[in-house]
CSV table of C-alpha atoms and ligand atoms in Angstrom, one decimal:
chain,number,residue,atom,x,y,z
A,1,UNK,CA,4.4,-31.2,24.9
A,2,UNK,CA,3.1,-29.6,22.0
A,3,UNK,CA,4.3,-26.7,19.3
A,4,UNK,CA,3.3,-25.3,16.1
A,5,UNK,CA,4.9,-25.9,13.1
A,6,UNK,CA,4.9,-25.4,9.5
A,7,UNK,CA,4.8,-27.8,6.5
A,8,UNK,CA,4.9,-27.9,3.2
A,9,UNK,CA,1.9,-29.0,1.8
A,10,UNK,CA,2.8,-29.5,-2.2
A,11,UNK,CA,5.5,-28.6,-4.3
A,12,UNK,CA,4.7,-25.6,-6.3
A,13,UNK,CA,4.6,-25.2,-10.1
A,14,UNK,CA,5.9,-21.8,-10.5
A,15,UNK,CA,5.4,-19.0,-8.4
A,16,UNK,CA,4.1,-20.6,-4.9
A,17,UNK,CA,1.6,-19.9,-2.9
A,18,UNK,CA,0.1,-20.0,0.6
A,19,UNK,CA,-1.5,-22.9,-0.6
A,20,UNK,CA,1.7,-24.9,-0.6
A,21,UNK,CA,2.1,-24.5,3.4
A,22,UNK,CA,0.1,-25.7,6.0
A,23,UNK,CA,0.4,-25.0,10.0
A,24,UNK,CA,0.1,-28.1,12.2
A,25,UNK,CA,0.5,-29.0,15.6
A,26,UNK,CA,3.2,-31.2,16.2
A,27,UNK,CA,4.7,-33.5,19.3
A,28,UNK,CA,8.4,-32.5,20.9
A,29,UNK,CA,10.7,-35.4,21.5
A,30,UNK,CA,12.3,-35.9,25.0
A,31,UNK,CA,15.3,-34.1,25.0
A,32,UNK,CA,18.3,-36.6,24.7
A,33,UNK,CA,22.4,-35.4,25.6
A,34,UNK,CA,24.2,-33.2,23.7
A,35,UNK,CA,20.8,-31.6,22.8
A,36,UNK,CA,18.7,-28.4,23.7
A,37,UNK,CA,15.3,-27.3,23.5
A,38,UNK,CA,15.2,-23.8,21.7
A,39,UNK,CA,12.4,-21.4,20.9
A,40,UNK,CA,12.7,-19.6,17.6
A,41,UNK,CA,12.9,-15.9,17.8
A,42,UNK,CA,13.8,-14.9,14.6
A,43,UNK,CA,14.0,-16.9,11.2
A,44,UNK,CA,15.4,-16.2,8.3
A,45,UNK,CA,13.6,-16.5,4.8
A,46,UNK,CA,15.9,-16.7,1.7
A,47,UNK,CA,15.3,-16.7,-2.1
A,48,UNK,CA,17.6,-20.4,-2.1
A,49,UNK,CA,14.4,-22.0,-0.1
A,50,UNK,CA,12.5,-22.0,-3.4
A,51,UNK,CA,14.5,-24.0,-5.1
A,52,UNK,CA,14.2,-26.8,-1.8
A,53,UNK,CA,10.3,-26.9,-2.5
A,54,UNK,CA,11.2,-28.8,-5.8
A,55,UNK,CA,12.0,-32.1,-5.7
A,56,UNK,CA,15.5,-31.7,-7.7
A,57,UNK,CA,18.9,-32.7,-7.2
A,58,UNK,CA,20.8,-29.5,-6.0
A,59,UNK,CA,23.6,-28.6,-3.5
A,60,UNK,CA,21.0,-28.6,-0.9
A,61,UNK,CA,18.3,-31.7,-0.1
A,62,UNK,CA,14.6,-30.6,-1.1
A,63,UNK,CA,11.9,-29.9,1.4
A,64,UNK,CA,10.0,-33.1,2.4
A,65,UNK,CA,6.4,-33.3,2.1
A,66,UNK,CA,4.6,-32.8,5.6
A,67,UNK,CA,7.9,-32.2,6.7
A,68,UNK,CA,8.6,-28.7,8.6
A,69,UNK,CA,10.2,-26.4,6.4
A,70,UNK,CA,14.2,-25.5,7.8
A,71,UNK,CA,16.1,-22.4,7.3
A,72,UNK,CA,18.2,-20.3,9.7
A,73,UNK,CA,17.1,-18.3,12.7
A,74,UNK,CA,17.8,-17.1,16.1
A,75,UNK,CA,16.5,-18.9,19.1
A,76,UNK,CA,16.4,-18.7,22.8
A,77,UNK,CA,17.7,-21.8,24.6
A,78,UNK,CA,14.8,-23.0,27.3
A,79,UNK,CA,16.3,-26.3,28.3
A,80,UNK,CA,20.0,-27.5,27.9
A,81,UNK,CA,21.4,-31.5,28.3
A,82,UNK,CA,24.6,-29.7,26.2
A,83,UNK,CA,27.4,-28.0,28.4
A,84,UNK,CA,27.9,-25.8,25.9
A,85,UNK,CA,25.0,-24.0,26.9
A,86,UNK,CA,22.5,-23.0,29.8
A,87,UNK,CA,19.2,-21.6,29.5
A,88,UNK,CA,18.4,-17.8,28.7
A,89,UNK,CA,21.3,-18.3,25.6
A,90,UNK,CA,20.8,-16.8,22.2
A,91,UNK,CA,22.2,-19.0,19.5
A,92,UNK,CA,22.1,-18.8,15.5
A,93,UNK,CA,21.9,-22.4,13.4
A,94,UNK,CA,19.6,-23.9,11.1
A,95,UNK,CA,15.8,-24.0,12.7
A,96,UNK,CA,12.6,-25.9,12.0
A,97,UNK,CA,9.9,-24.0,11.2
A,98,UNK,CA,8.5,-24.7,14.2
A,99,UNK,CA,7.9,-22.7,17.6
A,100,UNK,CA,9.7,-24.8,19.9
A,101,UNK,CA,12.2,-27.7,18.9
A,102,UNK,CA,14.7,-30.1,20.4
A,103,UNK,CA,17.9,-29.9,18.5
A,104,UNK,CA,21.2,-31.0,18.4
A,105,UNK,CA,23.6,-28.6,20.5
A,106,UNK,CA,26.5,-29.1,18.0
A,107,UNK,CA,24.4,-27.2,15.2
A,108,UNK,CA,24.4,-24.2,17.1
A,109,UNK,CA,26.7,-20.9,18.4
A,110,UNK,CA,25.9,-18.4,20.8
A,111,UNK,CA,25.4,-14.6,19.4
A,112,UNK,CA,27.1,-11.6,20.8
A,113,UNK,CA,24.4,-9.0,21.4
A,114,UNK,CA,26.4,-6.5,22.6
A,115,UNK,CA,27.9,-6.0,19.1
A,116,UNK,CA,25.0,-6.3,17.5
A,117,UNK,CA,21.2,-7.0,17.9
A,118,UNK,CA,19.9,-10.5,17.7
A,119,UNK,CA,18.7,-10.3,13.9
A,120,UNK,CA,21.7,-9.0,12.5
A,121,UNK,CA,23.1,-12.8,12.7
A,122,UNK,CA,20.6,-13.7,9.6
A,123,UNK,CA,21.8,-10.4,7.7
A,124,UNK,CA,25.0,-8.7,7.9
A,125,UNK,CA,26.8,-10.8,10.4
A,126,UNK,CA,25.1,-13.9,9.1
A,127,UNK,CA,24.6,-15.9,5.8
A,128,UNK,CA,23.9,-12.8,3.5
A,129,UNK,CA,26.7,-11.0,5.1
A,130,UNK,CA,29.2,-13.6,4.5
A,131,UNK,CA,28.0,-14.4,1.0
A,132,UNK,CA,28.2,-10.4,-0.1
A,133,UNK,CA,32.0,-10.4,1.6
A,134,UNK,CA,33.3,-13.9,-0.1
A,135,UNK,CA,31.6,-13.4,-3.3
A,136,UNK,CA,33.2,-9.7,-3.7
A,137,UNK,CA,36.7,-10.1,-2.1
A,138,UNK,CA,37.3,-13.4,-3.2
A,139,UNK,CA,36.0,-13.6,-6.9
A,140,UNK,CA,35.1,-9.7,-7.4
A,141,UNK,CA,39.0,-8.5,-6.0
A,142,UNK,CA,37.9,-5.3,-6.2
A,143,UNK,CA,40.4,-2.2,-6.8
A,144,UNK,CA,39.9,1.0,-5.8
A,145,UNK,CA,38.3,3.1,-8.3
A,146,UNK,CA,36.7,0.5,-10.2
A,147,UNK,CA,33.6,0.1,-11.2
A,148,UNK,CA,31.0,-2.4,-9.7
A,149,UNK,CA,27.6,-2.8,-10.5
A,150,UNK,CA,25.1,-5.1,-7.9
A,151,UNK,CA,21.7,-6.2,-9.2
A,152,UNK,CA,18.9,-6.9,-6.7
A,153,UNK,CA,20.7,-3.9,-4.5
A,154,UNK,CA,18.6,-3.2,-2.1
A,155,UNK,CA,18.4,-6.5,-0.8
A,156,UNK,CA,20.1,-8.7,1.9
A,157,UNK,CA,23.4,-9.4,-0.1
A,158,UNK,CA,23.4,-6.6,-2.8
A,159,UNK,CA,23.4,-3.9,-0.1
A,160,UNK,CA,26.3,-5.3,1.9
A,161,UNK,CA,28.2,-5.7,-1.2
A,162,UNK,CA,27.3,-1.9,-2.3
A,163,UNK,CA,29.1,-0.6,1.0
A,164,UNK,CA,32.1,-3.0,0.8
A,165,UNK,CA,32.7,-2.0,-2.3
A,166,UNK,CA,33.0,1.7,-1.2
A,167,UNK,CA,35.3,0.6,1.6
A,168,UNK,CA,37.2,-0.5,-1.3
A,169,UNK,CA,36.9,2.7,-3.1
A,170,UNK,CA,35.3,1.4,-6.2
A,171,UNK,CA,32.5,3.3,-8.2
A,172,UNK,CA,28.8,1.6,-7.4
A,173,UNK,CA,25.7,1.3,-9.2
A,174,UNK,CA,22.9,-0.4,-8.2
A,175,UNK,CA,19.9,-2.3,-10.1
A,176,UNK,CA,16.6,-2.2,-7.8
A,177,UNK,CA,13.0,-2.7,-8.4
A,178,UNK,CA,11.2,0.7,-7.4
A,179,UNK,CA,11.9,4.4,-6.6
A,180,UNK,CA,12.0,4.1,-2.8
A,181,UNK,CA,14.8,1.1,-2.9
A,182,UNK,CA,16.7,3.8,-5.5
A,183,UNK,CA,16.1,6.3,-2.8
A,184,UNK,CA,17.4,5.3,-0.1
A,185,UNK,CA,20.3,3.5,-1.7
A,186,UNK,CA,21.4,6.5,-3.0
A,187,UNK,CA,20.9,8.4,0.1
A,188,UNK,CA,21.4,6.3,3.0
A,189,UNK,CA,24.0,3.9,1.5
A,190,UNK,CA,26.0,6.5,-0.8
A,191,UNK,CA,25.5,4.3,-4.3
A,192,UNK,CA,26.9,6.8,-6.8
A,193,UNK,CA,23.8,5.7,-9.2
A,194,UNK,CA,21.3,3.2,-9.1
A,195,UNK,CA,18.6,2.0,-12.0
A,196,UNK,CA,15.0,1.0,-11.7
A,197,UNK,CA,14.8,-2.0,-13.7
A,198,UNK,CA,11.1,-1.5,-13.9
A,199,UNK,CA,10.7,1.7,-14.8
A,200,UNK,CA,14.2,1.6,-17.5
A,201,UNK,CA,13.4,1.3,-20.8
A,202,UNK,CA,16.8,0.5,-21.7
A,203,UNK,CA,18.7,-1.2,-19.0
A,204,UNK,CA,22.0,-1.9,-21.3
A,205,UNK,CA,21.6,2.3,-22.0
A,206,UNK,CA,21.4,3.1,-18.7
A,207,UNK,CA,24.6,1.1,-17.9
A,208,UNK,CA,26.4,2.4,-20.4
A,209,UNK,CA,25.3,6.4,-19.5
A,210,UNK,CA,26.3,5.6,-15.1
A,211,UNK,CA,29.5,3.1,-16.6
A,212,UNK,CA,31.7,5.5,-18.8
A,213,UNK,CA,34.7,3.4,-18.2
A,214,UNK,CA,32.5,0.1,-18.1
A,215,UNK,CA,31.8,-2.4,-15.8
A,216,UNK,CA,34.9,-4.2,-13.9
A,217,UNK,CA,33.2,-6.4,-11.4
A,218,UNK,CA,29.1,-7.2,-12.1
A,219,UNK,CA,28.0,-9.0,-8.7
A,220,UNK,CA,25.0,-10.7,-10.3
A,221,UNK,CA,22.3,-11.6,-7.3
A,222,UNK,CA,19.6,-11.9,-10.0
A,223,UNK,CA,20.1,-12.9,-14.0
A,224,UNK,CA,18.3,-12.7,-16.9
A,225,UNK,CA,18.0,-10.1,-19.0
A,226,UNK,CA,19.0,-7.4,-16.4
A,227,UNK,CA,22.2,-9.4,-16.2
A,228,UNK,CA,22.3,-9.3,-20.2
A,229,UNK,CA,22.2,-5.9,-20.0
A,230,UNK,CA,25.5,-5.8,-17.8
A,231,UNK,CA,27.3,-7.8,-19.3
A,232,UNK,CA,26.6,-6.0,-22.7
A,233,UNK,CA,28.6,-3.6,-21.0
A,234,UNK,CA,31.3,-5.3,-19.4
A,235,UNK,CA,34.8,-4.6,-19.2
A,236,UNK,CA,38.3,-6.4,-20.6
A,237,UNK,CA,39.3,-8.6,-17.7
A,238,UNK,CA,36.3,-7.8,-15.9
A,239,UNK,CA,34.9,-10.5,-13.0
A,240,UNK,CA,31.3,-11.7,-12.7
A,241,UNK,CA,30.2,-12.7,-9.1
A,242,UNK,CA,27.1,-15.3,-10.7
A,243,UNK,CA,25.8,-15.2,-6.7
A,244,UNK,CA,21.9,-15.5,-7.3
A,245,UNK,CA,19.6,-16.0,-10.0
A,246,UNK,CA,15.9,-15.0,-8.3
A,247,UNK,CA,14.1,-14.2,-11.5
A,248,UNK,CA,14.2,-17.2,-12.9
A,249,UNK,CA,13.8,-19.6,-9.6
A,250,UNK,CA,9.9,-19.5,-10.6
A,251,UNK,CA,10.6,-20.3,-14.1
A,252,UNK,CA,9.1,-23.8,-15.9
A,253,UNK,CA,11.1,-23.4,-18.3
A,254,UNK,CA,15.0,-22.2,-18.4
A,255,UNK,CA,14.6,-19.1,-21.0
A,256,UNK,CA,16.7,-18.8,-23.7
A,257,UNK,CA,19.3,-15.5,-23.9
A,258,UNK,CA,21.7,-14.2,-25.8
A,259,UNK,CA,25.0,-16.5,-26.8
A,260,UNK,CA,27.8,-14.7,-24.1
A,261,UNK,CA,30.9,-16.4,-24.8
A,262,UNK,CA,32.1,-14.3,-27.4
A,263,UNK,CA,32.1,-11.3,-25.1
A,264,UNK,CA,33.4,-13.1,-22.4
A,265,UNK,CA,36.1,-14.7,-24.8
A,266,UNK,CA,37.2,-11.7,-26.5
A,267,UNK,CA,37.2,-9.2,-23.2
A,268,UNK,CA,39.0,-11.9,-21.1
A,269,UNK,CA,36.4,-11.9,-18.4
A,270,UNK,CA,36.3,-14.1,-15.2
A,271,UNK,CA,32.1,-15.4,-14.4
A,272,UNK,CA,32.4,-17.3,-11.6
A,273,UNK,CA,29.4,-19.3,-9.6
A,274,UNK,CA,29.9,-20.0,-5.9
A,275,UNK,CA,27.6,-20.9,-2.8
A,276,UNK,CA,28.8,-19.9,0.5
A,277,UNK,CA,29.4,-22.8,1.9
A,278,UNK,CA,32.0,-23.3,0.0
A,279,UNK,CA,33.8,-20.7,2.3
A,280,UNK,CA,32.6,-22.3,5.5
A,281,UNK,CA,36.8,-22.8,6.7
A,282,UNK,CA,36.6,-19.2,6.5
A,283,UNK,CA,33.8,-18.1,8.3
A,284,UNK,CA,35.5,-16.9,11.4
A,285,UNK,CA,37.8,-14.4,9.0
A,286,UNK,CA,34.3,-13.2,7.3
A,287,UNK,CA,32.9,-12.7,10.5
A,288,UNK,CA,36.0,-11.0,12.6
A,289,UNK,CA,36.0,-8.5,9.6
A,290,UNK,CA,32.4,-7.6,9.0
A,291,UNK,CA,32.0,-7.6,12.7
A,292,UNK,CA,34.6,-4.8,12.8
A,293,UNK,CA,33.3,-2.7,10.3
A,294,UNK,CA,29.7,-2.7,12.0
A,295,UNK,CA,31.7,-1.9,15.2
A,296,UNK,CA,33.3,1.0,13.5
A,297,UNK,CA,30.3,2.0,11.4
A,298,UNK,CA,31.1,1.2,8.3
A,299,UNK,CA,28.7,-1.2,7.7
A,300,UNK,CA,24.9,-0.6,8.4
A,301,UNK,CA,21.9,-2.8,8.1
A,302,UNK,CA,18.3,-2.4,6.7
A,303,UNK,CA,16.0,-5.0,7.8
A,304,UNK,CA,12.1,-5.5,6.8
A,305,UNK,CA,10.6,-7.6,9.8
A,306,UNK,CA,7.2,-9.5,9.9
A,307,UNK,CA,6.1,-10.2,12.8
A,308,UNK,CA,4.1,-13.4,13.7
A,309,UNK,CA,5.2,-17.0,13.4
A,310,UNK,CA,2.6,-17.8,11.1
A,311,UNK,CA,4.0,-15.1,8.5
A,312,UNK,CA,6.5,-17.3,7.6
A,313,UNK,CA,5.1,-18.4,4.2
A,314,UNK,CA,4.0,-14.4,3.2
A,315,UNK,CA,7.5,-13.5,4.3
A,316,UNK,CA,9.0,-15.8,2.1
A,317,UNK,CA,6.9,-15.4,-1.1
A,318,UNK,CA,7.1,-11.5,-0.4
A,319,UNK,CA,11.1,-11.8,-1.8
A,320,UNK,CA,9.7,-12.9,-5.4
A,321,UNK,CA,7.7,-9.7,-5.5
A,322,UNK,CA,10.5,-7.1,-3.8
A,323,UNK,CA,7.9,-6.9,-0.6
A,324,UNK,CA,11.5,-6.2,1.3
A,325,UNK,CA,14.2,-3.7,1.8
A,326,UNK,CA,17.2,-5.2,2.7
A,327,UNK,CA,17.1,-8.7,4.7
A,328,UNK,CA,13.6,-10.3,5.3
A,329,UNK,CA,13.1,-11.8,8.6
A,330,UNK,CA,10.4,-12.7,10.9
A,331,UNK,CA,10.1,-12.2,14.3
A,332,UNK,CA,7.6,-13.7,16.3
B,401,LIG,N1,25.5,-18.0,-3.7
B,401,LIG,C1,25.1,-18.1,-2.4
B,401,LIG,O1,25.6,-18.8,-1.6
B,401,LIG,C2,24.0,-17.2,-2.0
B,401,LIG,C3,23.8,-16.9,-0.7
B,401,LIG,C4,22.7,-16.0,-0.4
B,401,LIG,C5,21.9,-15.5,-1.4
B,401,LIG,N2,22.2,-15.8,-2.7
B,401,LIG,C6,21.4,-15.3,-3.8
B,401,LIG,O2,21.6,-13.9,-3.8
B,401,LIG,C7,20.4,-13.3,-4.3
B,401,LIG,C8,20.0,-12.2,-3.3
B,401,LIG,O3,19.6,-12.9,-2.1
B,401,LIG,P1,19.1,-12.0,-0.8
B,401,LIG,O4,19.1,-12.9,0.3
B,401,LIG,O5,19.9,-10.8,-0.7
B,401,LIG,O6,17.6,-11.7,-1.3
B,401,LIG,P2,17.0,-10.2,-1.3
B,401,LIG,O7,17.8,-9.5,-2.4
B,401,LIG,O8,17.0,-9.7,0.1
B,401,LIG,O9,15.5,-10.5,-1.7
B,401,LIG,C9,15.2,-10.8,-3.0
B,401,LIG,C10,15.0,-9.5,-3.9
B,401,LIG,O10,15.2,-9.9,-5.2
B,401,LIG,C11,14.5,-9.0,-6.1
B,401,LIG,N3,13.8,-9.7,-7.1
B,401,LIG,C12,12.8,-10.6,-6.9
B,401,LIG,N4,12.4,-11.1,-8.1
B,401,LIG,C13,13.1,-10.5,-9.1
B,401,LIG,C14,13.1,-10.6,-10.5
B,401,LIG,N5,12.3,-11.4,-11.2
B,401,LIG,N6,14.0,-9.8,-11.1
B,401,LIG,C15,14.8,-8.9,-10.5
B,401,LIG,N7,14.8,-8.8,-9.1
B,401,LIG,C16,14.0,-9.6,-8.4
B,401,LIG,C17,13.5,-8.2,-5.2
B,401,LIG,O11,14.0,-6.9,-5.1
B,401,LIG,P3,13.5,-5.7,-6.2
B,401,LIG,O12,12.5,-4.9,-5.6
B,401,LIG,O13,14.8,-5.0,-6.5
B,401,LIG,O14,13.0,-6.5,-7.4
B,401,LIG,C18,13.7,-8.9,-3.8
B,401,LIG,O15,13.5,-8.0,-2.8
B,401,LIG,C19,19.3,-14.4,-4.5
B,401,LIG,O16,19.3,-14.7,-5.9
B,401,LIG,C20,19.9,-15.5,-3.6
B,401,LIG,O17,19.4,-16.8,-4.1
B,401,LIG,C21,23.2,-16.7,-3.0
């Protein structure tokens, strides 16, 4: 039988383009025991998959040329040698960009749609969700009435963190990239401030005016200078959640910033990297919480949805230009 899928063509130099993908039909294997045969529903893209187009070292192997791109997505199980599951099941795991696949059962878990719908296992109740939850409660601690500040807030992560942070009772001011992102995080997500980084002359002012008592906890989802400007401001024992650098995954060349030690030496501060699977014992605890507080309505989801299988690469290069509002998925 045969499915579409979608390559990578080249590795970019840069920014990429559509150029670098290429759609394909492709064979499926015969299914084999302990596996299923799944159709892809929903797939996630994230800012981490550009860094897997380059052939570099990293926590995560690099895409392989002619090889179907992989990310996570939701699919619907259509055949099943796994008794684990039957056919008709909706399961989350890592997919093949590719419309139908035979996979290995064990990769896999069934989705509750009752608590939530089927896309909300890529966002809030899925990767992003988790990573906003470990990164703030585990390296953040927040206290209530502190003072956090999120860059890239309106997206997948940043707006997560924004309302666990109120749960928490801390102050929160985002860092977005236009007025409608400022908007509605100010009025649909109760941010107490939030800063257009492309309309700001000063960013390090504009801190400084929303922070009065200075930043405790900067949860950084996107570096460079925007983060320069935070830290400028940042408090004594303050904690920076390093969780994503986007701007500069298209960079050639690492840029060169301000020396940050001092400051960090002389205020006490705690900057702490992490990827979330190094949380992946914990999972179930993320989960069981951020499940309750969507169940209670504490927690509320913005998603921007593309539909069409072969959207997939637009999707994905849309999150280097802010073409989303909270998580990016596509639906097909
Ligand atoms: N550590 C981990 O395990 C982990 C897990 C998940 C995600 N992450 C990281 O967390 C960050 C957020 O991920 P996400 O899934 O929530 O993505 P996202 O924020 O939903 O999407 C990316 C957003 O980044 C902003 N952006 C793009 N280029 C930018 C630039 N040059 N300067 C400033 N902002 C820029 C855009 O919003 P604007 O319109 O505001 O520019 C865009 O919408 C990413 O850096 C990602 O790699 C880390």
């Amino acid at each position: 039988m045969k499915t579409k899928q979608i390559v990578l063509a080249s590795r970019p130099k840069g920014l990429p383009t559509l150029e670098n993908f290429r759609m394909e039909e492709t064979d499926l294997d015969t299914m084999q025991d302990d596996q299923i045969t799944i159709e892809g529903l929903f797939y996630s893209v994230d800012p981490y998959m550009r860094g897997r187009m380059n052939d570099a070292k990293s926590y995560v192997s690099p895409f392989k040329i002619d090889k179907p791109i992989e990310g996570g997505g939701v699919a619907k199980v259509t055949a099943s040698k796994s008794a684990n599951f039957k056919t008709g099941d909706l399961v989350t795991g890592r997919l093949y960009w590719q419309q139908e696949s035979i996979a290995n059962a064990k990769g896999f878990h069934k989705i509750d749609t009752n608590l939530a719908p089927a896309s909300y296992y890529l966002g809030i109740l899925g990767m992003t969700g988790l990573t906003a939850y470990f990164g703030l409660i585990d390296i953040g601690k927040p206290r209530e009435g502190e003072t956090v500040v999120i860059s890239g807030a309106a997206g997948a992560v940043g707006m997560v963190v924004g309302q666990i942070a109120k749960i928490y009772g801390c102050r929160v001011i985002g860092i977005a990239g236009s007025e409608d992102k400022v908007k509605m995080l100010k009025e649909e997500y109760d941010f107490d401030e939030v800063i257009n980084y492309k309309t700001t002359k000063n960013i390090k002012d504009a801190i400084a005016q929303y922070c009065p008592k200075g930043v405790d906890i900067y949860f950084d989802n996107v570096g460079g200078e925007i983060s320069d400007a935070v830290i400028a401001n940042i408090n004594f024992h303050a904690r920076i959640v390093l969780c994503g650098q986007i701007s500069l995954y298209n960079s050639t060349e690492l840029p060169i910033g301000p020396r940050l030690q001092p400051m960090l030496l002389t205020r006490s501060v705690l900057m702490q990297g992490f990827i979330i699977s190094n949380y992946e014992s914990r999972f179930s605890e993320g989960m069981k919480q951020l499940g309750a507080w969507v169940k209670e309505g504490k927690l509320k989801s913005t998603e921007t949805i593309v539909h069409g299988f072969d959207k997939l690469p637009t999707a994905l290069l849309g999150l280097f230009k802010g073409a989303n509002t909270g998580k990016m998925i596509v639906e097909v």
